[in-house]
Coordinates of C-alpha atoms in Angstrom, one line a residue:
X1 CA 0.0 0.0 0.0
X2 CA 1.2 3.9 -0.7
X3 CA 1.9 5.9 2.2
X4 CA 1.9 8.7 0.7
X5 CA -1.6 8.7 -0.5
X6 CA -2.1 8.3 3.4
X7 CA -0.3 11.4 4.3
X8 CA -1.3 14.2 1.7
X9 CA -4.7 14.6 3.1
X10 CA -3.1 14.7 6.7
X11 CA -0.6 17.0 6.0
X12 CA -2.8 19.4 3.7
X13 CA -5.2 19.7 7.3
X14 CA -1.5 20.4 9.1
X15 CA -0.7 22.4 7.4
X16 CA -3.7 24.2 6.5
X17 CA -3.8 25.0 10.5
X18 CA -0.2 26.2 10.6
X19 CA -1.6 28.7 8.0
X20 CA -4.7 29.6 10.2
X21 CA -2.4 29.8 13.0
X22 CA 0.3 31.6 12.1
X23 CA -2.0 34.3 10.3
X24 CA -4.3 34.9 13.5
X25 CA -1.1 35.0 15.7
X26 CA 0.6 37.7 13.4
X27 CA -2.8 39.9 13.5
X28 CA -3.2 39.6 17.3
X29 CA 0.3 41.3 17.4
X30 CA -0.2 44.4 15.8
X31 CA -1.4 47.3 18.1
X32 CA -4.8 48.8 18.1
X33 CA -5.5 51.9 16.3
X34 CA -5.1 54.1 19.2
X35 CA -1.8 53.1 20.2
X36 CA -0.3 53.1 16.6
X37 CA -1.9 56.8 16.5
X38 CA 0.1 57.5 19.4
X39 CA 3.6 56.2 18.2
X40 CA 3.0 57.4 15.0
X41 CA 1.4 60.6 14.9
X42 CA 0.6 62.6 11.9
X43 CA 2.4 66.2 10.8
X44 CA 0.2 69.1 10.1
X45 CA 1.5 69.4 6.7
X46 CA 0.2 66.3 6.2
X47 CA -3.1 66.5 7.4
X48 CA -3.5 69.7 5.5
X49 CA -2.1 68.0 2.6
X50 CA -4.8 65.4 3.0
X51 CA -7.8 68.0 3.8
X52 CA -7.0 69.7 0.1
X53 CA -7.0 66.3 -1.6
X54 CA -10.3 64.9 0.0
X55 CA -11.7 68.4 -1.2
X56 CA -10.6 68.0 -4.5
X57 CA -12.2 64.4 -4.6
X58 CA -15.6 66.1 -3.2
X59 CA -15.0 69.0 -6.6
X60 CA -14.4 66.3 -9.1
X61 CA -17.6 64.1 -7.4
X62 CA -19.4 67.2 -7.7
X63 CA -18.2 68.3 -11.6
X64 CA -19.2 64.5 -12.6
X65 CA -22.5 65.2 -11.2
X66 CA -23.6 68.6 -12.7
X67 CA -21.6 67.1 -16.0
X68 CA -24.0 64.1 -15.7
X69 CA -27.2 66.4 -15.1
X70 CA -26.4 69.2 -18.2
X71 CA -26.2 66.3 -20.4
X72 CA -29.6 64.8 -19.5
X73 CA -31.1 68.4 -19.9
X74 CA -29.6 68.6 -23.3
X75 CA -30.8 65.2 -24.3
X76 CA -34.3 66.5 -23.2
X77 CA -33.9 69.6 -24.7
X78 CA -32.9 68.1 -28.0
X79 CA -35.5 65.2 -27.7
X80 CA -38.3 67.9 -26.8
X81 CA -36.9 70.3 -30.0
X82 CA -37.2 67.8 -32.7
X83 CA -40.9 66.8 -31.4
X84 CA -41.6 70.5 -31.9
X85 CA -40.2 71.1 -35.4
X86 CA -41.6 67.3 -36.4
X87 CA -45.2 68.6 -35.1
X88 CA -44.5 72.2 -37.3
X89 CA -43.9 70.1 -40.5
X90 CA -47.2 68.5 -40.6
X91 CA -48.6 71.7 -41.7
X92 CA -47.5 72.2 -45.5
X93 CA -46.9 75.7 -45.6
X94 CA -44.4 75.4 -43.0
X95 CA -43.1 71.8 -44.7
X96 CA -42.2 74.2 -47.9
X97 CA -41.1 77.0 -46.3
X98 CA -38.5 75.0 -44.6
X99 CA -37.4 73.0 -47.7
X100 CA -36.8 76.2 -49.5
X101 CA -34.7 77.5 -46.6
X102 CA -32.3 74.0 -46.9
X103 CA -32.4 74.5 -50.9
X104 CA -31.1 78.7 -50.4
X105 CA -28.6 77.2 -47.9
X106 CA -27.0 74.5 -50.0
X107 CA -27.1 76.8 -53.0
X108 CA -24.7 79.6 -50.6
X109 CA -22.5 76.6 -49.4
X110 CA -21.8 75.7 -53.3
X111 CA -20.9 79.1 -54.3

């Protein structure tokens, strides 16, 4: 009989646990929060440096948003346009007034 068919699926769980154990030990030794905050304090410059940049992030958030807004306006804007002119060429009169304006346009464009 192989052994060592025996002893993969035994060591995998060993080791496996090493793993678990060795990870949970190396958390448990770093200090909390408060006591790295007090070892390690932070310089004004940098927490003026960090003030600007989370104000910047809030500006570009805010840019993105009116960006995102102005282009749904225009979308309505155009969308609500077009319904308006499509509605104005039903009536002939306006239907040939505006195909004579395209025909005097072209006609400049060629000269």
């Amino acid at each position: 009989m192989d052994n060592s068919k025996n002893n993969d699926p035994v060591f995998e769980a060993l080791f496996k646990q090493a793993v678990i154990d060795d990870y949970t030990d190396e958390i448990d030794s770093i200090p909390s929060n408060d006591e790295l905050v007090k070892k390690y304090p932070f310089t004004p410059q940098f927490n003026v440096r960090m003030k600007k940049l989370f104000a910047r992030v809030r500006r570009k958030e805010i840019l993105n948003k009116v960006i995102k807004f102005s282009q749904r306006a225009a979308v309505i804007f155009l969308f609500f346009t077009t319904f308006l002119f499509g509605l104005l060429l039903i009536n002939p009169e306006v239907r040939a007034t505006v195909g004579n304006v395209f025909v005097e346009w072209f006609e400049s464009l060629r000269q």
